[in-house]
Coordinates of N, CA and C in Angstrom, one line a residue:
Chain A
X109 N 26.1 1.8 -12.5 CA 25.4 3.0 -12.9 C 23.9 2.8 -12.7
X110 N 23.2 3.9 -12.0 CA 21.8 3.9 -12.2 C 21.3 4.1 -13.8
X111 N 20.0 3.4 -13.6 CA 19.9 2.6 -14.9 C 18.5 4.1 -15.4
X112 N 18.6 4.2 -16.4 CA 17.8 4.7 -17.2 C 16.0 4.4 -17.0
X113 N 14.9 5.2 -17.1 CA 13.3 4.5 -17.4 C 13.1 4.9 -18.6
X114 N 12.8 3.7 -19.1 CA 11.9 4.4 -20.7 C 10.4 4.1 -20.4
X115 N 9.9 5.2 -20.1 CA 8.2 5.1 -19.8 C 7.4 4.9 -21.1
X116 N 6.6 4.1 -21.8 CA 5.8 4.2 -23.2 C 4.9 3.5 -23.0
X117 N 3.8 3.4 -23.6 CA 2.6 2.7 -23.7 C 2.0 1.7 -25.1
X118 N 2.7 0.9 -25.6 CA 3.1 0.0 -26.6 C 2.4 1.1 -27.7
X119 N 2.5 2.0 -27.8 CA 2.1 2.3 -29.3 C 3.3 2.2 -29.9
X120 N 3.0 2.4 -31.7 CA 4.3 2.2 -32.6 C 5.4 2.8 -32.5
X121 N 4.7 4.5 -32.3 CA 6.1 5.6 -32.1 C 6.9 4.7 -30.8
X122 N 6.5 4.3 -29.7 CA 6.7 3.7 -28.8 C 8.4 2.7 -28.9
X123 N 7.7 2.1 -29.5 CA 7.8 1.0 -29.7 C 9.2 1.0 -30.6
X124 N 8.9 1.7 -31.5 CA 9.9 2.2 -32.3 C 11.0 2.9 -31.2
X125 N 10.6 3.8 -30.8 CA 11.4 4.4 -30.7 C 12.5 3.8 -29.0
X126 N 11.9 2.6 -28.2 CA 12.1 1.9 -27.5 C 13.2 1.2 -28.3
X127 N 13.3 0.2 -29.1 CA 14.3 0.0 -30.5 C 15.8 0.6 -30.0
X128 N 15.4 1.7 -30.7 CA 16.5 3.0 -30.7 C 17.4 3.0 -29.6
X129 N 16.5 3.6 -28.7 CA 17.3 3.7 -27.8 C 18.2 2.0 -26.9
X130 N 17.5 1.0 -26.5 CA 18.2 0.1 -26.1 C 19.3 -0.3 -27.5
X131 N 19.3 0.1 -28.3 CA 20.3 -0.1 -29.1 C 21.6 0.4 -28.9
X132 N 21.1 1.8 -28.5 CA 22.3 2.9 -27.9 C 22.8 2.5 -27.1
X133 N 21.5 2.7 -25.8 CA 22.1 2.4 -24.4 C 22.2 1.3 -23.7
X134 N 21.9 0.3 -24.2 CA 22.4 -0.9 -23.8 C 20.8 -1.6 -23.2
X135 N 20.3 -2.8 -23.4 CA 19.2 -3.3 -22.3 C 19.3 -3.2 -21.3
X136 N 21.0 -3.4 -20.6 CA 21.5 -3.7 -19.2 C 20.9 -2.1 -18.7
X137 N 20.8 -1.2 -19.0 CA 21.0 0.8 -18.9 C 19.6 0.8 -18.4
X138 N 18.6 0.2 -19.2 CA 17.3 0.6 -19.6 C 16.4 -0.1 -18.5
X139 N 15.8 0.5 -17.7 CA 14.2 0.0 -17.5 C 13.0 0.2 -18.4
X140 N 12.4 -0.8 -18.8 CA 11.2 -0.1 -19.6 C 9.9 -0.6 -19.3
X141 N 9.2 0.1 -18.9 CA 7.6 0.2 -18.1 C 6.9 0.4 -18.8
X142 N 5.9 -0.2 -19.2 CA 4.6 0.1 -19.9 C 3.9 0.8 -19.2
X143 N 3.6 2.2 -19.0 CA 2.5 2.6 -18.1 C 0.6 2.5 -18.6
X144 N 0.7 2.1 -20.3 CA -0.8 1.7 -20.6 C -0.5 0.5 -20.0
X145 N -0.2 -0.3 -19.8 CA -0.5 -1.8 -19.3 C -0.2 -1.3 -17.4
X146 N 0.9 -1.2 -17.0 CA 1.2 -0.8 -15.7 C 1.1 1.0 -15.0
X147 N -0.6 0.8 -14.9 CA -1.0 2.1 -14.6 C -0.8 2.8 -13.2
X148 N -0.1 1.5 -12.3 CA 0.4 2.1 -11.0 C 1.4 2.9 -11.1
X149 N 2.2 3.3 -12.1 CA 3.4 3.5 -12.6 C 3.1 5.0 -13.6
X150 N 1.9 5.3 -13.5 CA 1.3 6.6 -14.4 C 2.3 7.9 -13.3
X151 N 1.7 7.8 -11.7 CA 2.4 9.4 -10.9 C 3.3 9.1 -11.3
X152 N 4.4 8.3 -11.2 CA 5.5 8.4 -10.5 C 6.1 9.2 -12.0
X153 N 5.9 8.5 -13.1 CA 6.0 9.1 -14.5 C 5.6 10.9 -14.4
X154 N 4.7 10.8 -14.4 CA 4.5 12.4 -13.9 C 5.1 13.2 -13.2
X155 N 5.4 12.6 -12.3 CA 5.9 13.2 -10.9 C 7.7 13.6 -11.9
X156 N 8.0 12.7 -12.5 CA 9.3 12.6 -12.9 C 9.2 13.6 -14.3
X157 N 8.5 14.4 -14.5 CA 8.0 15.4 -15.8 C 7.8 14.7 -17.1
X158 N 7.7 13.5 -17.3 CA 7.1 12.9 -18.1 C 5.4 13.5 -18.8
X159 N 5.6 14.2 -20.0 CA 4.3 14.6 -20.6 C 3.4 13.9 -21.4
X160 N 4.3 13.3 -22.1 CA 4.0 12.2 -23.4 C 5.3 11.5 -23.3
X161 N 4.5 10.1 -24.1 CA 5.4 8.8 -24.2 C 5.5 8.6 -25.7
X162 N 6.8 8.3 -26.3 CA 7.5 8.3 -25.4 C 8.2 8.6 -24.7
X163 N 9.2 7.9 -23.2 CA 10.2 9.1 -22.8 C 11.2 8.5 -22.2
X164 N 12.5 9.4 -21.9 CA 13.4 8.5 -21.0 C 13.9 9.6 -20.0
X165 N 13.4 8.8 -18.7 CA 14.1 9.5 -17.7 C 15.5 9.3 -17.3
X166 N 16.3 9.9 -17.7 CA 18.1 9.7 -17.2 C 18.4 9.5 -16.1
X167 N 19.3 8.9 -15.7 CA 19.8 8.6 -14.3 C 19.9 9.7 -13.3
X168 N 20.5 10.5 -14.1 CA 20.2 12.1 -13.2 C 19.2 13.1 -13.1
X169 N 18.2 12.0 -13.3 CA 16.6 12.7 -13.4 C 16.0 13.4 -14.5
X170 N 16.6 14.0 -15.5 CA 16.5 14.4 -17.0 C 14.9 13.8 -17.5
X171 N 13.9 14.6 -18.1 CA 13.8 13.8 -19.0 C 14.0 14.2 -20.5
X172 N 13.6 13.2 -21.5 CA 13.8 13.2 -22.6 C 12.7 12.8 -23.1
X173 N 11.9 13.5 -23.7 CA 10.7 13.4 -24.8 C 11.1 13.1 -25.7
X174 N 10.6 11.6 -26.7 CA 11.2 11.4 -27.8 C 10.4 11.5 -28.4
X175 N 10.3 11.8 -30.2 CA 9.3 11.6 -30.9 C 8.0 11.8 -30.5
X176 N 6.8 11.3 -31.0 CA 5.4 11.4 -30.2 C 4.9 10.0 -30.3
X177 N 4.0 10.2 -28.7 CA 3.1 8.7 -29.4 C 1.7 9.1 -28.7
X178 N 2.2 9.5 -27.8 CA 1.1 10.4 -27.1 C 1.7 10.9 -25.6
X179 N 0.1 11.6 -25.5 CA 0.1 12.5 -24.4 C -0.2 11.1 -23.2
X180 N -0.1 12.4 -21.4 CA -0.1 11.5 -20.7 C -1.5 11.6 -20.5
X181 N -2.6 12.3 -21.4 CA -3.8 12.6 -20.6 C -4.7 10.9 -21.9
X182 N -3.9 11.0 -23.1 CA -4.4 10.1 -24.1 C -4.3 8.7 -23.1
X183 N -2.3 8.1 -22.3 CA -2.2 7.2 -21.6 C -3.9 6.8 -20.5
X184 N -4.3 7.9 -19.8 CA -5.5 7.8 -18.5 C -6.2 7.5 -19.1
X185 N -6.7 8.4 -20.6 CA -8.2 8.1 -20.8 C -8.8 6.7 -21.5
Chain B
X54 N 31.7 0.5 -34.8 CA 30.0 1.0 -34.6 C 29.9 2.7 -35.0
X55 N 29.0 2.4 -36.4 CA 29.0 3.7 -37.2 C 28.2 4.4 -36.1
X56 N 28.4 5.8 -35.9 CA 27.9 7.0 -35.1 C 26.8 7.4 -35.0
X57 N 26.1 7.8 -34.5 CA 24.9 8.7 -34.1 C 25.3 9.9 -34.4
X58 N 24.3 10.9 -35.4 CA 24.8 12.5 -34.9 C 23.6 12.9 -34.5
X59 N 24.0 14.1 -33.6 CA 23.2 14.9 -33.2 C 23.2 16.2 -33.7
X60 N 22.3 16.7 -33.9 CA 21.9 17.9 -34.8 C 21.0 18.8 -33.6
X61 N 21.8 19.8 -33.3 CA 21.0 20.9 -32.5 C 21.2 22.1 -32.8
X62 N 21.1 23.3 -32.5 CA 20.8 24.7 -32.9 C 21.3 25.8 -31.5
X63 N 22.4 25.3 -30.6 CA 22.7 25.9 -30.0 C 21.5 26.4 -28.4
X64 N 20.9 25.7 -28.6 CA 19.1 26.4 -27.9 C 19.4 26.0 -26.5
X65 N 19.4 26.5 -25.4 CA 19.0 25.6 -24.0 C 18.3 24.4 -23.9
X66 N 17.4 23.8 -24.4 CA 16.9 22.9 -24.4 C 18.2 22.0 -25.5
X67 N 18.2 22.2 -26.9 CA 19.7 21.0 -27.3 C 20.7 21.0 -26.3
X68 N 21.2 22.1 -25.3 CA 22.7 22.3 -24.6 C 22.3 20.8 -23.6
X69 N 21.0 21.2 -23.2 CA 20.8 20.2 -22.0 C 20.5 18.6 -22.7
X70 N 20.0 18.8 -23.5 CA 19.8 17.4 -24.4 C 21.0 16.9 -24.8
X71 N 22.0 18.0 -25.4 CA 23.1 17.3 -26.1 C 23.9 16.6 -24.5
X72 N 23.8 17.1 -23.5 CA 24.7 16.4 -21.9 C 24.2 15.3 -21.7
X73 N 22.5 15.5 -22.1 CA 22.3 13.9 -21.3 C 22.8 12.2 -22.4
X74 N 22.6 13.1 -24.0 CA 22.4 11.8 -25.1 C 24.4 11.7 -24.9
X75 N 24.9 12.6 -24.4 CA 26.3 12.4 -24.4 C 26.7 11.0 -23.2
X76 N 26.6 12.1 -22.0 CA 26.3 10.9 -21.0 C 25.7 9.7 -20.8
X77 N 24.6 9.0 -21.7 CA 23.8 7.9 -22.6 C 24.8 7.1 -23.2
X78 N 25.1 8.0 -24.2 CA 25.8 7.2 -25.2 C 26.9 7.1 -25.3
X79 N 27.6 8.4 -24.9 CA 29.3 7.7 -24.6 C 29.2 9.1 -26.0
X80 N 30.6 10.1 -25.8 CA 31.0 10.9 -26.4 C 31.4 10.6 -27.9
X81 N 31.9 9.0 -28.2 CA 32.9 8.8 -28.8 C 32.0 8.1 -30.0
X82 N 30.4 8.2 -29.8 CA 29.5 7.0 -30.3 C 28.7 8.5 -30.6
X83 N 28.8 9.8 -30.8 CA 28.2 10.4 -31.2 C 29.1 12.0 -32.0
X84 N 28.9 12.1 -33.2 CA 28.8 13.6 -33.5 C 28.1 14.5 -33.4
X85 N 28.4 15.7 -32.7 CA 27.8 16.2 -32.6 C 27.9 17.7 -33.6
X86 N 26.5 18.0 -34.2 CA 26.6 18.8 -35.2 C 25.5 20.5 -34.7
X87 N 26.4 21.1 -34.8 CA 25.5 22.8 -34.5 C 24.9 23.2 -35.8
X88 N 23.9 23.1 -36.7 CA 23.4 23.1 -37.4 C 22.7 24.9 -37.9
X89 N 23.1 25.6 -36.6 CA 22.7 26.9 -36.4 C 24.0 27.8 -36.9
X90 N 25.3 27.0 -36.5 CA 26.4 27.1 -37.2 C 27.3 26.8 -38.4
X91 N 26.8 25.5 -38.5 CA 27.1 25.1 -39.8 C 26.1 24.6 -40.6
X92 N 25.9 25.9 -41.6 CA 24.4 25.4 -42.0 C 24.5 25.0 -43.4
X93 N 25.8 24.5 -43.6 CA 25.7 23.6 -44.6 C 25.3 22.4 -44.7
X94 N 25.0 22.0 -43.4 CA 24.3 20.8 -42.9 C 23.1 20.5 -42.9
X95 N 22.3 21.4 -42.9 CA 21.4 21.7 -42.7 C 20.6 20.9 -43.5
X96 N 20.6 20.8 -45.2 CA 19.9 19.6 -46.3 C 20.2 18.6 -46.0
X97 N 21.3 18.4 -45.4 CA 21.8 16.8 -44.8 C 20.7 16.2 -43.7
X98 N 20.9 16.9 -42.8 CA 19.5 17.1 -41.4 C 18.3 16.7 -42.3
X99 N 18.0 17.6 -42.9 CA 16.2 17.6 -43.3 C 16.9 16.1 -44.3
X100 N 17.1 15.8 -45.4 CA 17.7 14.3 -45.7 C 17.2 13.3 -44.7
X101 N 18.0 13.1 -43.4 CA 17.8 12.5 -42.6 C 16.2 12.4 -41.8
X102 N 15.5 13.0 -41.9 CA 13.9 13.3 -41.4 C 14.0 14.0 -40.1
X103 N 15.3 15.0 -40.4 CA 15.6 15.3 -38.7 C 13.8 17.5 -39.0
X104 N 13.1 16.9 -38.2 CA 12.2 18.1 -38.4 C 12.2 19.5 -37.1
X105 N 12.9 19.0 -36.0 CA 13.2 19.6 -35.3 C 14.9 19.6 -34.3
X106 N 14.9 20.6 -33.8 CA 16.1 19.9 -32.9 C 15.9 20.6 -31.5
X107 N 16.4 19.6 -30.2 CA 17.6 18.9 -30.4 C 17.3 17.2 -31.5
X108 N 17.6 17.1 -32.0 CA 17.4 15.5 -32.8 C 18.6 14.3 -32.9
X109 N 18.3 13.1 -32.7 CA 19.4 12.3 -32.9 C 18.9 11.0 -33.9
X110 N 20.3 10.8 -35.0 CA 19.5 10.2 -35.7 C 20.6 9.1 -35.4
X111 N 20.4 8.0 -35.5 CA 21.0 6.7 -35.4 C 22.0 6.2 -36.1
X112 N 23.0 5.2 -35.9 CA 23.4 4.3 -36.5 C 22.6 3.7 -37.9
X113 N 21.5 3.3 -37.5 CA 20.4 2.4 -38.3 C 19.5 3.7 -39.3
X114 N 19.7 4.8 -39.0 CA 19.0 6.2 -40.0 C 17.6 6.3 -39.2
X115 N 17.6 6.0 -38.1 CA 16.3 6.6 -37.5 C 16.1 8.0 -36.7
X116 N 15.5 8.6 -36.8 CA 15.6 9.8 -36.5 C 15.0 10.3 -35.1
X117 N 15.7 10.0 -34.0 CA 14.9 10.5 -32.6 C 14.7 12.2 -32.4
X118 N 13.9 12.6 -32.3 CA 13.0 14.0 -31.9 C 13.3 14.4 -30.6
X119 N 13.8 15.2 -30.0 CA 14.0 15.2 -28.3 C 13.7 16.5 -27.5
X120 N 12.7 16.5 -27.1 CA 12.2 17.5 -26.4 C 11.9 18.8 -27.6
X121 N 11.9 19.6 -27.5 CA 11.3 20.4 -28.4 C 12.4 22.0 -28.3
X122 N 13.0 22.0 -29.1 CA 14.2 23.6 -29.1 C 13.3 24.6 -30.2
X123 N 13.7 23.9 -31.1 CA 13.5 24.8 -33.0 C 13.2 24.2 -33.6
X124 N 12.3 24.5 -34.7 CA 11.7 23.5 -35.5 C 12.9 24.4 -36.7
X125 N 13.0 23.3 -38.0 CA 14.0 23.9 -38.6 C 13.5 24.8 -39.7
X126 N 11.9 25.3 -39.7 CA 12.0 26.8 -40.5 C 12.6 27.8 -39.1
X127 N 12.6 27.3 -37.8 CA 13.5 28.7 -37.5 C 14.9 28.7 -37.6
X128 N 15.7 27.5 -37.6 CA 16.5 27.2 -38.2 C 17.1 28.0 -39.5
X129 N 16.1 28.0 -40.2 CA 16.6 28.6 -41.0 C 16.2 30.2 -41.7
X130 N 15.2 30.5 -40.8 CA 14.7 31.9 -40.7 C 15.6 32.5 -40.6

């Protein structure tokens, strides 16, 4: 199965909410990218409708806004 | 492995949320609850810290927020 991205930028909602889900969906499911640390990884997040982190992009391209941690403009600046 | 419910309000945004957390999580690892429907559930929801839907709250009582449908004064409007 293609595997899941969880895009976030270590904040707590993040982080938390990173938790959650690999609990659900398994570690094996999940990619998870820091795009505040791995900023080459900011378009492709966008490109993928990613607004705020955190988020998870589904295998069928979905995304899912979870909770807040922030926006993608807070991730740049 | 105690269940996840999901708590939505019927909205386009829960229809499409409730496919992907289904497809995530496996059908059998979630209830899913229409809270626009059965709105006796509704004190249960807010109980749980659920403040908008589509929402999924965990096994462990955490409450994930997912994309943005209804906040639940329209819920209950």
């Amino acid at each position: 199965m293609k595997k899941s991205i969880f895009y976030h930028a270590g904040c707590p909602v993040c982080v938390s909410a990173e938790h959650d889900i690999i609990g659900l969906v398994g570690a094996n499911n999940v990619e998870v990218v820091n795009i505040g640390e791995d900023r080459s990884r900011i378009s492709e997040a966008e490109k993928a409708g990613v607004k705020s982190v955190p988020a998870l992009v589904t295998p069928n391209g979905n995304t899912l806004h979870i909770n807040y941690g922030a926006s993608m403009a807070d991730v740049k600046g």
